Amino acid sequence: MAHNEEYSLFEDVCSFVDDAAQHMKLHPGLLEQIKQCNSIYKFNFPIRMEDGSYQVVKGYRVQHSHHKLPTKGGIRFSEMVNEQEVMGLSALMTYKCAMVNIPFGGAKGGVNIDPLKYNATQLEKITRRYTAELIKKKFIGPAVDVPAPDYGTGAREMSWIVDTYEAFNPEAINAKACVTGKPLSQHGIDGRTEATGMGVYIGIREAVSVEEDMLELGLTTGLKDKKIIVQGLGNVGFYSAKYLTEAGAKVIGVAEWNGGIWDEDGIDIESLKNFQLANKTFEGYGKGKFIENSIEIMEYPCDILVPAALENQITSENAPRIQAKIIGEAANGPITKDAEKILLDKDIMVIPDMYLNAGGVTVSYFEWLKNLSRVSFGKLEKRYDMEKFKLLIDSIENATGDAFNQAQRDAIIKGASERDLVISGLEETMVEAYHEMNQKRKDKRIKSLRTAAFILAIDRIAVSYNDMGIFP
Ligand code: GLU
């Protein structure tokens, strides 16, 4: 995939901030403070391999903004991890949280390894040692900095992190809230695994529901029969594709780093994912056409392109050839600054990462709240609500002489489970934020949804600093 040495995600993010600042009246000192990373921690630690040899592993944790605490953001395991990347990703977390009104500062962590080259025992050693390094410098804790999964990590790694943290802090009653994205059995929350993909689906659904915007793009409203290309079939790409398909869209292309599938009849995402899990490749998948040079798939014709892999995928090199009408950034930073200019000139709508993939951190926030209160959502009131709705239905039936049918009764009486509440909170966050961002774009008479999103986010961060009496 497209990667070059000079590219700096952090510089791109800063330059997006500068664009937004041109539409705002900000104290120049405040702008500089908002842009910089507050704390950067980088470290090396040795890992003893099974053959007795040692490897020295590079770890990072960057806290971009302390305007709200704790700071929040995932931990990435990838060979591409470097300081600039983690800085850029941590900055994006700040703007993402502010954009969707989640009360955290931004952070990000990374370990420079290819997780595919290690077995589970070695990965556990690396994760626990990385956590111990964070504990040493107080770079992790429920009130300080709360990691989560990112590219190359998942619920398993989060359970190692929480276990290590608890071992070092046996009396901390809130210890479970030191990390989110944990397995359910380790006090995770129902819906966190699929949250980012579900948020991507909700965000795209909202975008295509606005008639005047779709008219400008020459598209009909609604997801039905929209042709979609997804790049990356990891957690985020898979769930985005799954929910978009369930809503009536048709996924016609899926690109992975080691080849892609193209099928204009529509791809069965679950069956393709199962094939990939079993074979580690799409090659040999019975349906559609296998495309070896998968980066090209992003240039094929479609209505909506969803890059869901890594940053720096659509650059000034391939942007002129992109044919999609809408690009939904499910990954962090998939479009470079220069590429975005080209795309906007071609009248392509870009739904920015800091909004579109915010579903993950939103549900992380719910998990953190659940851990702090030590009770799952719905546990206290569910049965009580059900009894009350039952009484209400019975009195309506008595008063009117009419009876509800069983399906209606069940739907009304059903109390909200933890999952129902999580999904409802996620919907509310994503729907509200989309229309707020789109309205800001229209009010400011600008083309870029990203600039609108940055204006909203920076405004909220500026208010925090002003209310603290800094840069009033
Ligand atoms: N790594 C995810 C992101 O980039 C989730 C972060 C979190 O839940 O804290 O948004």
Coordinates of C-alpha atoms and ligand atoms in Angstrom, one line a residue:
M1 CA 0.0 0.0 0.0
A2 CA 1.0 3.6 -0.6
H3 CA 3.5 4.7 2.0
N4 CA 6.4 7.1 1.8
E5 CA 9.1 8.2 4.2
E6 CA 8.4 12.0 4.1
Y7 CA 4.7 11.8 4.8
S8 CA 3.8 13.0 8.3
L9 CA 0.3 12.4 9.6
F10 CA 0.9 14.9 12.4
E11 CA 1.8 17.7 9.9
D12 CA -1.3 16.9 7.8
V13 CA -3.5 17.1 10.9
C14 CA -1.9 20.5 12.0
S15 CA -2.5 21.8 8.5
F16 CA -6.2 20.8 8.6
V17 CA -6.4 22.7 11.9
D18 CA -4.8 25.8 10.2
D19 CA -7.5 25.6 7.5
A20 CA -10.2 25.6 10.0
A21 CA -8.6 28.4 12.1
Q22 CA -8.9 30.7 9.1
H23 CA -12.7 30.6 9.6
M24 CA -12.4 31.4 13.3
K25 CA -11.2 34.1 15.6
L26 CA -8.6 32.4 17.8
H27 CA -5.8 33.7 20.0
P28 CA -2.6 32.7 18.1
G29 CA -1.2 31.3 21.3
L30 CA -4.3 29.2 21.9
L31 CA -4.1 27.8 18.3
E32 CA -0.4 26.8 18.9
Q33 CA -1.3 25.2 22.3
I34 CA -4.2 23.3 20.7
K35 CA -2.0 21.9 17.9
Q36 CA 1.0 20.7 20.0
C37 CA 1.2 17.3 21.7
N38 CA 1.2 17.8 25.5
S39 CA 3.2 14.7 26.5
I40 CA 5.2 12.3 24.4
Y41 CA 6.6 9.1 25.9
K42 CA 8.8 6.8 23.9
F43 CA 10.7 3.8 25.2
N44 CA 12.5 0.6 24.3
F45 CA 12.2 -2.7 26.1
P46 CA 13.7 -6.1 25.6
I47 CA 11.7 -9.3 24.9
R48 CA 13.3 -12.6 25.3
M49 CA 12.4 -15.0 22.4
E50 CA 11.8 -18.7 22.8
D51 CA 15.2 -19.5 21.2
G52 CA 16.9 -17.5 23.9
S53 CA 17.6 -14.5 21.7
Y54 CA 16.4 -10.9 22.5
Q55 CA 14.5 -8.3 20.6
V56 CA 14.4 -4.7 21.5
V57 CA 10.9 -3.4 20.9
K58 CA 10.0 0.3 20.5
G59 CA 6.9 1.6 22.3
Y60 CA 5.1 5.0 22.3
R61 CA 2.3 6.7 24.1
V62 CA 1.4 10.3 23.1
Q63 CA -1.1 12.4 25.0
H64 CA -2.1 15.2 22.6
S65 CA -4.4 17.3 24.8
H66 CA -5.0 17.6 28.5
H67 CA -7.9 20.1 28.1
K68 CA -10.1 17.2 29.3
L69 CA -9.0 14.2 31.3
P70 CA -8.5 11.3 31.1
T71 CA -7.0 11.2 27.6
K72 CA -8.2 8.5 25.4
G73 CA -7.1 6.5 22.3
G74 CA -6.1 3.1 21.0
I75 CA -2.9 1.2 21.0
R76 CA -1.6 0.1 17.6
F77 CA 0.7 -2.9 16.9
S78 CA 2.3 -2.3 13.5
E79 CA 5.7 -2.1 11.8
M80 CA 4.7 1.3 10.5
V81 CA 4.4 2.8 14.0
N82 CA 6.7 5.8 14.6
E83 CA 6.6 9.0 16.6
Q84 CA 5.0 11.2 13.9
E85 CA 2.3 8.6 13.3
V86 CA 1.4 8.2 16.9
M87 CA 1.5 12.0 17.3
G88 CA -0.9 12.5 14.4
L89 CA -3.2 9.8 15.6
S90 CA -3.3 11.2 19.1
A91 CA -4.2 14.6 17.7
L92 CA -7.0 13.1 15.7
M93 CA -8.3 11.6 18.9
T94 CA -8.5 15.0 20.5
Y95 CA -10.5 16.5 17.6
K96 CA -12.6 13.3 17.3
C97 CA -13.7 13.4 20.9
A98 CA -14.4 17.1 20.8
M99 CA -16.3 16.8 17.5
V100 CA -18.8 14.2 18.9
N101 CA -18.8 15.8 22.4
I102 CA -17.2 12.9 24.3
P103 CA -15.4 14.4 27.4
F104 CA -11.8 13.1 26.8
G105 CA -8.5 14.6 25.6
G106 CA -6.8 12.7 22.8
A107 CA -4.0 10.1 23.1
K108 CA -2.6 7.2 21.1
G109 CA -0.1 4.4 21.7
G110 CA 1.9 2.2 19.5
V111 CA 4.3 -0.7 19.5
N112 CA 6.5 -1.1 16.5
I113 CA 6.0 -4.8 15.7
D114 CA 4.2 -6.9 13.1
P115 CA 1.8 -8.8 15.3
L116 CA 1.5 -11.6 12.7
K117 CA 5.2 -12.5 13.3
Y118 CA 4.6 -13.4 17.0
N119 CA 2.7 -16.1 18.7
A120 CA 0.1 -15.4 21.5
T121 CA 2.6 -16.0 24.3
Q122 CA 5.1 -13.5 22.8
L123 CA 2.3 -11.0 22.2
E124 CA 1.1 -11.3 25.8
K125 CA 4.7 -10.7 27.0
I126 CA 5.0 -7.6 24.8
T127 CA 1.6 -6.2 25.8
R128 CA 2.2 -6.7 29.6
R129 CA 5.6 -5.2 29.4
Y130 CA 4.3 -2.2 27.4
T131 CA 1.6 -1.7 30.0
A132 CA 4.2 -1.9 32.8
E133 CA 6.2 0.8 31.1
L134 CA 3.1 3.0 30.9
I135 CA 2.3 2.3 34.6
K136 CA 5.9 3.3 35.6
K137 CA 5.4 6.8 34.1
K138 CA 1.7 7.2 35.0
F139 CA 0.7 7.1 31.4
I140 CA -2.2 4.8 32.1
G141 CA -5.1 5.0 34.6
P142 CA -8.9 5.5 34.7
A143 CA -8.4 9.2 35.5
V144 CA -5.3 9.8 33.5
D145 CA -5.1 8.0 30.2
V146 CA -7.3 5.1 29.0
P147 CA -6.1 3.0 26.0
A148 CA -8.4 0.9 23.7
P149 CA -7.9 -1.3 20.7
D150 CA -6.6 0.0 17.4
Y151 CA -5.0 -1.5 14.3
G152 CA -3.4 -4.8 15.2
T153 CA -4.9 -5.1 18.7
G154 CA -8.3 -6.2 20.1
A155 CA -10.2 -7.4 23.1
R156 CA -7.5 -10.0 24.0
E157 CA -4.7 -7.4 24.3
M158 CA -7.1 -5.2 26.4
S159 CA -7.6 -8.0 28.8
W160 CA -3.8 -8.4 29.3
I161 CA -3.6 -4.7 29.9
V162 CA -6.3 -4.5 32.5
D163 CA -4.9 -7.6 34.3
T164 CA -1.4 -6.1 34.4
Y165 CA -2.8 -2.8 35.6
E166 CA -4.8 -4.5 38.4
A167 CA -1.8 -6.5 39.5
F168 CA 0.1 -3.2 40.0
N169 CA -2.9 -1.4 41.6
P170 CA -4.7 -4.1 43.6
E171 CA -6.6 -1.6 45.7
A172 CA -7.8 0.7 43.0
I173 CA -11.5 0.1 42.9
N174 CA -11.8 1.8 39.5
A175 CA -9.0 -0.3 38.0
K176 CA -11.2 -1.9 35.3
A177 CA -11.7 1.6 33.8
C178 CA -8.0 1.8 32.9
V179 CA -8.7 0.5 29.4
T180 CA -11.7 0.0 27.1
G181 CA -12.6 -2.5 24.4
K182 CA -12.2 -5.4 27.0
P183 CA -13.9 -8.7 26.5
L184 CA -17.4 -8.9 28.1
S185 CA -16.2 -11.3 30.8
Q186 CA -13.6 -8.7 31.8
H187 CA -16.1 -5.9 32.3
G188 CA -16.3 -4.8 28.6
I189 CA -19.5 -3.6 27.1
D190 CA -21.9 -5.2 24.8
G191 CA -21.5 -3.6 21.3
R192 CA -17.9 -2.2 21.6
T193 CA -16.5 -4.7 19.1
E194 CA -18.8 -3.6 16.3
A195 CA -19.2 0.0 17.5
T196 CA -16.8 1.7 15.0
G197 CA -18.3 -0.1 12.0
M198 CA -21.8 0.6 13.2
G199 CA -20.9 4.3 13.6
V200 CA -19.5 4.3 10.1
Y201 CA -22.8 2.9 8.8
I202 CA -24.9 5.4 10.7
G203 CA -22.7 8.3 9.5
I204 CA -22.9 7.3 5.8
R205 CA -26.7 6.7 6.2
E206 CA -27.1 10.2 7.5
A207 CA -25.0 11.7 4.7
V208 CA -27.1 10.0 2.0
S209 CA -30.3 11.0 3.7
V210 CA -29.8 14.7 2.9
E211 CA -31.7 15.3 -0.4
E212 CA -30.1 18.6 -1.5
D213 CA -26.6 17.2 -0.9
M214 CA -27.3 14.0 -2.9
L215 CA -28.8 16.0 -5.7
E216 CA -25.5 17.9 -6.0
L217 CA -23.7 14.6 -6.3
G218 CA -26.2 13.2 -8.8
L219 CA -27.2 10.5 -6.3
T220 CA -30.6 9.4 -5.0
T221 CA -31.2 9.5 -1.3
G222 CA -30.9 6.3 0.9
L223 CA -28.5 3.4 0.9
K224 CA -30.6 1.0 -1.2
D225 CA -28.5 -0.3 -4.1
K226 CA -25.6 2.1 -3.5
K227 CA -22.4 0.5 -4.8
I228 CA -19.7 0.4 -2.2
I229 CA -16.0 -0.4 -2.2
V230 CA -14.3 -1.2 1.1
Q231 CA -10.6 -1.1 1.6
G232 CA -9.5 -3.3 4.6
L233 CA -11.7 -6.1 6.0
G234 CA -10.4 -5.9 9.6
N235 CA -12.8 -5.2 12.4
V236 CA -13.9 -1.7 11.2
G237 CA -14.1 -2.6 7.5
F238 CA -16.0 -5.8 8.2
Y239 CA -18.7 -4.3 10.4
S240 CA -19.1 -1.2 8.2
A241 CA -19.6 -3.4 5.2
K242 CA -22.0 -5.7 7.1
Y243 CA -24.3 -2.9 8.3
L244 CA -24.2 -1.1 5.0
T245 CA -25.2 -4.3 3.2
E246 CA -28.0 -5.0 5.7
A247 CA -29.3 -1.5 5.0
G248 CA -29.6 -2.4 1.3
A249 CA -26.3 -1.2 -0.2
K250 CA -24.2 -3.5 -2.4
V251 CA -20.5 -4.1 -1.6
I252 CA -19.0 -4.7 -5.0
G253 CA -15.3 -4.5 -4.1
V254 CA -13.2 -5.4 -1.1
A255 CA -9.4 -4.6 -1.1
E256 CA -7.0 -6.1 1.4
W257 CA -3.2 -5.7 1.5
N258 CA -2.7 -9.1 -0.1
G259 CA -5.3 -8.9 -2.9
G260 CA -8.9 -7.9 -3.4
I261 CA -12.3 -9.2 -4.7
W262 CA -14.4 -7.5 -7.3
D263 CA -18.0 -8.7 -7.9
E264 CA -20.6 -6.4 -9.4
D265 CA -23.3 -8.8 -8.3
G266 CA -22.5 -7.9 -4.7
I267 CA -20.2 -9.6 -2.2
D268 CA -21.5 -11.7 0.7
I269 CA -19.3 -10.1 3.4
E270 CA -19.7 -12.7 6.1
S271 CA -18.7 -15.5 3.7
L272 CA -15.7 -13.6 2.4
K273 CA -14.6 -12.8 6.0
N274 CA -14.9 -16.5 6.9
F275 CA -12.9 -17.4 3.9
Q276 CA -10.2 -14.9 4.8
L277 CA -10.0 -16.1 8.4
A278 CA -9.5 -19.7 7.2
N279 CA -7.1 -18.9 4.4
K280 CA -5.4 -15.6 5.3
T281 CA -6.1 -14.4 1.7
F282 CA -9.1 -13.9 -0.7
E283 CA -7.2 -15.9 -3.4
G284 CA -9.3 -18.9 -4.2
Y285 CA -12.5 -17.4 -3.0
G286 CA -15.0 -19.0 -5.4
K287 CA -17.0 -15.9 -6.4
G288 CA -16.1 -12.6 -8.1
K289 CA -12.7 -11.8 -9.6
F290 CA -9.5 -11.9 -7.5
I291 CA -7.5 -8.7 -8.1
E292 CA -3.8 -9.0 -7.1
N293 CA -2.9 -5.3 -7.1
S294 CA -5.6 -4.4 -4.7
I295 CA -4.8 -0.7 -4.2
E296 CA -6.2 -0.3 -7.7
I297 CA -9.7 -1.3 -6.5
M298 CA -10.1 2.0 -4.9
E299 CA -10.0 3.6 -8.3
Y300 CA -12.9 1.5 -9.7
P301 CA -16.3 3.1 -10.3
C302 CA -18.7 3.1 -7.3
D303 CA -20.9 5.4 -5.3
I304 CA -19.2 5.2 -1.9
L305 CA -15.6 4.3 -1.2
V306 CA -14.8 3.3 2.4
P307 CA -11.1 3.2 3.2
A308 CA -11.0 1.2 6.5
A309 CA -7.3 0.3 6.7
L310 CA -4.6 2.8 7.4
E311 CA -3.5 6.4 6.9
N312 CA -1.9 7.7 3.6
Q313 CA -3.9 5.5 1.2
I314 CA -5.4 8.2 -1.1
T315 CA -2.5 10.5 -2.0
S316 CA -2.1 13.2 -4.8
E317 CA -0.8 10.3 -6.9
N318 CA -4.1 8.2 -7.0
A319 CA -6.6 10.8 -6.0
P320 CA -7.1 12.0 -9.7
R321 CA -8.3 8.5 -10.6
I322 CA -10.8 8.0 -7.8
Q323 CA -14.3 7.6 -9.3
A324 CA -16.4 7.4 -6.1
K325 CA -19.0 10.2 -5.4
I326 CA -18.6 9.9 -1.6
I327 CA -15.6 8.8 0.4
G328 CA -16.3 7.7 4.0
E329 CA -13.1 7.7 6.0
A330 CA -13.5 4.7 8.3
A331 CA -9.7 4.6 8.9
N332 CA -7.8 7.4 10.6
G333 CA -6.1 9.7 8.1
P334 CA -6.6 7.6 4.8
I335 CA -6.6 10.8 2.6
T336 CA -3.6 13.1 2.6
K337 CA -4.1 16.9 2.7
D338 CA -3.0 17.3 -0.9
A339 CA -5.3 14.4 -2.1
E340 CA -8.2 16.0 -0.4
K341 CA -7.8 19.2 -2.4
I342 CA -8.0 17.1 -5.6
L343 CA -11.0 15.2 -4.4
L344 CA -12.9 18.4 -3.4
D345 CA -12.1 19.9 -6.8
K346 CA -13.7 16.8 -8.4
D347 CA -16.8 17.5 -6.2
I348 CA -16.3 14.3 -4.3
M349 CA -17.9 14.4 -0.8
V350 CA -15.5 13.3 1.9
I351 CA -17.0 12.3 5.3
P352 CA -14.0 12.8 7.6
D353 CA -12.5 10.2 9.9
M354 CA -12.7 12.4 13.1
Y355 CA -16.5 12.2 12.7
L356 CA -17.1 8.9 10.8
N357 CA -15.0 6.5 13.0
A358 CA -16.0 8.2 16.3
G359 CA -18.4 5.3 17.1
G360 CA -15.5 3.3 18.7
V361 CA -14.5 6.0 21.2
T362 CA -18.2 6.8 21.9
V363 CA -18.9 3.3 23.0
S364 CA -15.5 3.3 24.9
Y365 CA -16.9 6.2 26.8
F366 CA -20.0 4.1 27.7
E367 CA -17.7 1.3 28.8
W368 CA -15.6 3.6 31.0
L369 CA -18.8 5.0 32.6
K370 CA -20.0 1.4 33.2
N371 CA -16.7 0.5 34.8
L372 CA -16.7 3.5 37.1
S373 CA -20.3 2.9 38.2
R374 CA -19.6 -0.9 38.4
V375 CA -23.1 -1.8 37.2
S376 CA -24.1 -2.6 33.7
F377 CA -26.6 -0.4 31.9
G378 CA -30.2 -1.5 32.2
K379 CA -29.5 -3.8 35.1
L380 CA -31.3 -1.6 37.7
E381 CA -34.3 -0.3 35.7
K382 CA -35.1 -2.9 33.1
R383 CA -37.5 -5.1 35.1
Y384 CA -39.0 -2.1 36.7
D385 CA -39.7 -0.4 33.3
M386 CA -41.2 -3.7 32.0
E387 CA -43.7 -3.9 34.9
K388 CA -44.7 -0.2 34.4
F389 CA -45.2 -0.6 30.7
K390 CA -47.3 -3.8 31.3
L391 CA -49.5 -1.8 33.7
L392 CA -49.9 1.0 31.2
I393 CA -50.9 -1.4 28.4
D394 CA -53.4 -3.2 30.6
S395 CA -55.0 0.1 31.6
I396 CA -55.2 1.3 28.0
E397 CA -56.8 -2.0 27.0
N398 CA -59.3 -1.8 29.9
A399 CA -60.2 1.8 29.1
T400 CA -60.6 1.3 25.3
G401 CA -61.8 -2.3 25.2
D402 CA -59.2 -2.8 22.4
A403 CA -56.4 -5.3 22.7
F404 CA -52.8 -4.9 21.4
N405 CA -51.5 -7.9 19.5
Q406 CA -48.7 -10.0 21.0
A407 CA -46.0 -8.4 18.8
Q408 CA -47.1 -4.9 19.8
R409 CA -47.2 -5.9 23.5
D410 CA -43.7 -7.4 23.4
A411 CA -42.3 -4.4 21.6
I412 CA -43.7 -1.9 24.1
I413 CA -43.0 -4.0 27.2
K414 CA -39.5 -4.9 26.3
G415 CA -37.1 -3.1 28.7
A416 CA -33.8 -1.8 27.4
S417 CA -30.8 -4.1 27.6
E418 CA -27.2 -2.9 27.9
R419 CA -26.9 -3.4 24.1
D420 CA -30.1 -1.5 23.3
L421 CA -28.8 1.5 25.4
V422 CA -25.4 1.4 23.8
I423 CA -26.8 1.4 20.3
S424 CA -29.3 4.1 21.2
G425 CA -26.4 6.3 22.6
L426 CA -24.3 5.6 19.6
E427 CA -27.1 6.5 17.2
E428 CA -27.9 9.7 19.1
T429 CA -24.2 10.8 19.0
M430 CA -23.6 10.0 15.3
V431 CA -26.9 11.5 14.0
E432 CA -26.6 14.7 16.0
A433 CA -23.0 15.2 15.1
Y434 CA -23.5 14.6 11.4
H435 CA -26.2 17.3 11.0
E436 CA -24.3 19.7 13.2
M437 CA -21.2 19.3 11.0
N438 CA -23.1 19.6 7.7
Q439 CA -24.9 22.7 9.0
K440 CA -21.6 24.3 10.0
R441 CA -20.3 23.6 6.4
K442 CA -23.3 25.3 4.9
D443 CA -23.3 28.2 7.4
K444 CA -19.6 28.9 6.6
R445 CA -20.2 28.3 2.8
I446 CA -17.3 25.8 2.6
K447 CA -17.1 22.6 0.6
S448 CA -15.2 20.5 3.1
L449 CA -17.0 18.6 5.8
R450 CA -13.6 18.1 7.4
T451 CA -13.0 21.8 7.8
A452 CA -16.5 22.1 9.3
A453 CA -15.7 19.3 11.7
F454 CA -12.4 20.9 12.8
I455 CA -14.2 24.2 13.4
L456 CA -16.7 22.6 15.7
A457 CA -14.0 20.6 17.5
I458 CA -11.6 23.5 17.9
D459 CA -14.4 25.7 19.1
R460 CA -15.2 23.3 21.9
I461 CA -11.5 22.9 22.9
A462 CA -11.1 26.7 22.9
V463 CA -14.1 27.0 25.2
S464 CA -12.5 24.6 27.7
Y465 CA -9.2 26.7 27.7
N466 CA -11.2 29.9 28.0
D467 CA -13.2 28.6 30.9
M468 CA -10.0 27.6 32.7
G469 CA -9.0 31.3 32.3
I470 CA -6.2 30.4 29.8
F471 CA -6.2 32.6 26.6
P472 CA -9.5 34.3 27.4
Ligands
GLU1 N1 -8.7 3.3 18.3 C1 -10.0 3.8 18.1 C2 -10.0 5.1 17.4 O1 -9.1 5.4 16.7 C3 -10.8 3.8 19.4 C4 -10.2 4.7 20.5 C5 -10.9 4.5 21.9 O2 -11.9 3.8 21.9 O3 -10.4 5.0 22.8 O4 -10.9 5.9 17.5

